[in-house]
Tab-separated table of C-alpha atoms in Angstrom:
chain	number	residue	atom	x	y	z
A	1199	PRO	CA	225.567	108.521	34.819
A	1200	ALA	CA	227.906	106.834	32.373
A	1201	HIS	CA	225.477	103.926	31.946
A	1202	ILE	CA	221.951	103.199	33.104
A	1203	GLU	CA	223.321	100.721	35.688
A	1204	ALA	CA	226.205	102.960	36.794
A	1205	ALA	CA	226.316	105.169	39.866
A	1206	LEU	CA	225.084	108.726	39.420
A	1207	ASN	CA	228.580	110.162	39.970
A	1208	THR	CA	230.128	108.390	36.966
A	1209	SER	CA	230.694	109.791	33.509
A	1210	ALA	CA	231.985	108.698	30.131
A	1211	ASP	CA	232.880	110.050	26.741
A	1212	THR	CA	234.132	108.385	23.570
A	1213	ALA	CA	237.639	107.953	25.009
A	1214	SER	CA	237.208	107.374	28.731
A	1215	PHE	CA	235.129	106.299	31.716
A	1216	LEU	CA	235.212	108.120	35.053
A	1217	PRO	CA	234.217	105.925	38.021
A	1218	PRO	CA	232.974	107.379	41.321
A	1219	PRO	CA	235.728	109.031	43.417
A	1220	SER	CA	235.338	106.407	46.160
A	1221	VAL	CA	236.622	103.621	43.884
A	1222	ARG	CA	239.024	105.399	41.545
A	1223	GLY	CA	242.079	104.182	43.459
A	1224	ASP	CA	240.680	100.642	43.412
A	1225	VAL	CA	240.280	100.855	39.624
A	1226	ALA	CA	243.782	102.298	39.236
A	1227	ARG	CA	245.378	99.478	41.240
A	1228	ALA	CA	243.452	96.886	39.212
A	1229	MET	CA	244.784	98.518	36.045
A	1230	PHE	CA	248.348	98.556	37.438
A	1231	TYR	CA	247.983	94.814	38.092
A	1232	MET	CA	246.767	94.229	34.522
A	1233	ASP	CA	249.750	96.157	33.138
A	1234	LEU	CA	252.099	94.033	35.260
A	1235	ARG	CA	250.410	90.685	34.620
A	1236	TYR	CA	249.644	91.011	30.919
A	1237	ASP	CA	253.115	91.948	29.707
A	1238	GLY	CA	253.187	89.826	26.565
A	1239	SER	CA	255.796	87.433	27.960
A	1240	ASP	CA	253.467	84.415	27.677
A	1241	GLY	CA	252.502	85.042	24.070
A	1242	GLY	CA	249.387	87.018	25.039
A	1243	LEU	CA	248.722	90.703	24.685
A	1244	ASP	CA	251.101	93.242	26.165
A	1245	LEU	CA	248.703	95.649	27.861
A	1246	VAL	CA	250.262	99.050	28.569
A	1247	LEU	CA	249.344	102.051	30.695
A	1248	THR	CA	250.452	105.224	28.950
A	1249	ASP	CA	249.536	108.852	28.411
A	1250	CYS	CA	249.899	108.521	24.639
A	1251	PRO	CA	246.532	107.880	22.965
A	1252	SER	CA	246.548	104.669	20.957
A	1253	ARG	CA	244.280	101.825	19.962
A	1254	ASP	CA	247.007	99.183	20.347
A	1255	ASN	CA	246.575	97.466	23.715
A	1256	HIS	CA	246.830	100.714	25.678
A	1257	LEU	CA	244.317	100.565	28.470
A	1258	GLY	CA	244.513	103.740	30.503
A	1259	TYR	CA	246.105	107.112	31.056
A	1260	LEU	CA	248.955	106.444	33.468
A	1261	SER	CA	249.099	109.965	34.931
A	1262	GLN	CA	245.362	109.924	35.707
A	1263	LEU	CA	245.573	106.481	37.305
A	1264	LEU	CA	248.517	107.590	39.456
A	1265	GLN	CA	246.404	110.529	40.662
A	1266	TRP	CA	243.511	108.222	41.492
A	1267	HIS	CA	245.872	105.929	43.424
A	1268	ILE	CA	247.018	108.851	45.585
A	1269	GLN	CA	243.566	110.390	46.050
A	1270	ASP	CA	241.862	107.092	46.985
A	1271	PRO	CA	244.286	104.991	49.092
A	1272	VAL	CA	243.831	101.294	49.821
A	1273	ASP	CA	241.082	100.687	52.377
A	1274	SER	CA	239.798	97.690	54.338
A	1275	THR	CA	237.201	96.820	51.678
A	1276	GLU	CA	239.858	96.609	48.973
A	1277	ILE	CA	242.126	94.515	51.217
A	1278	ALA	CA	239.237	92.129	51.945
A	1279	ARG	CA	238.492	91.812	48.213
A	1280	ASN	CA	242.177	91.119	47.472
A	1281	ASN	CA	242.180	88.405	50.160
A	1282	ARG	CA	238.957	86.853	48.832
A	1283	VAL	CA	240.118	86.844	45.197
A	1284	CYS	CA	243.392	85.188	46.222
A	1285	GLU	CA	241.789	82.564	48.449
A	1286	ARG	CA	238.777	81.656	46.318
A	1287	TRP	CA	239.753	82.141	42.692
A	1288	GLN	CA	243.148	83.299	41.501
A	1289	GLY	CA	245.616	82.027	44.087
A	1290	ASN	CA	247.619	85.227	43.739
A	1291	ARG	CA	247.379	88.789	45.015
A	1292	ASN	CA	247.434	92.284	43.599
A	1293	PRO	CA	250.801	93.572	44.850
A	1294	PHE	CA	249.703	97.194	44.405
A	1295	ILE	CA	247.114	96.662	47.157
A	1296	ASP	CA	249.520	94.883	49.508
A	1297	HIS	CA	252.377	97.329	48.849
A	1298	GLU	CA	251.052	100.695	47.651
A	1299	GLU	CA	254.590	102.021	47.235
A	1300	LEU	CA	255.150	99.672	44.258
A	1301	VAL	CA	253.106	102.094	42.175
A	1302	LEU	CA	256.173	104.345	42.147
A	1303	SER	CA	257.813	101.805	39.814
A	1304	MET	CA	255.124	102.227	37.139
């Protein structure tokens, strides 16, 4: 595993982490949300998904995340988590869970 507390079907190297296949789409949609939300417009960091390696606020390989999104579609567990996060903590939703087709705009 990638870490002693990680699932057996995870892996990591110096540049990446590979979550279990059953949650890769979930991770991708969370990353898409972070790219959308943290765009630098409020004076904070502009986090970017890209396929160009960089150390400057780039947080994932876009092409890989798009693959994960397709291979692991939204399921009832992810919808329930999105509902719970909205209702209990954030007051907003991850639009990439509610409308999977928005990923095409990335």
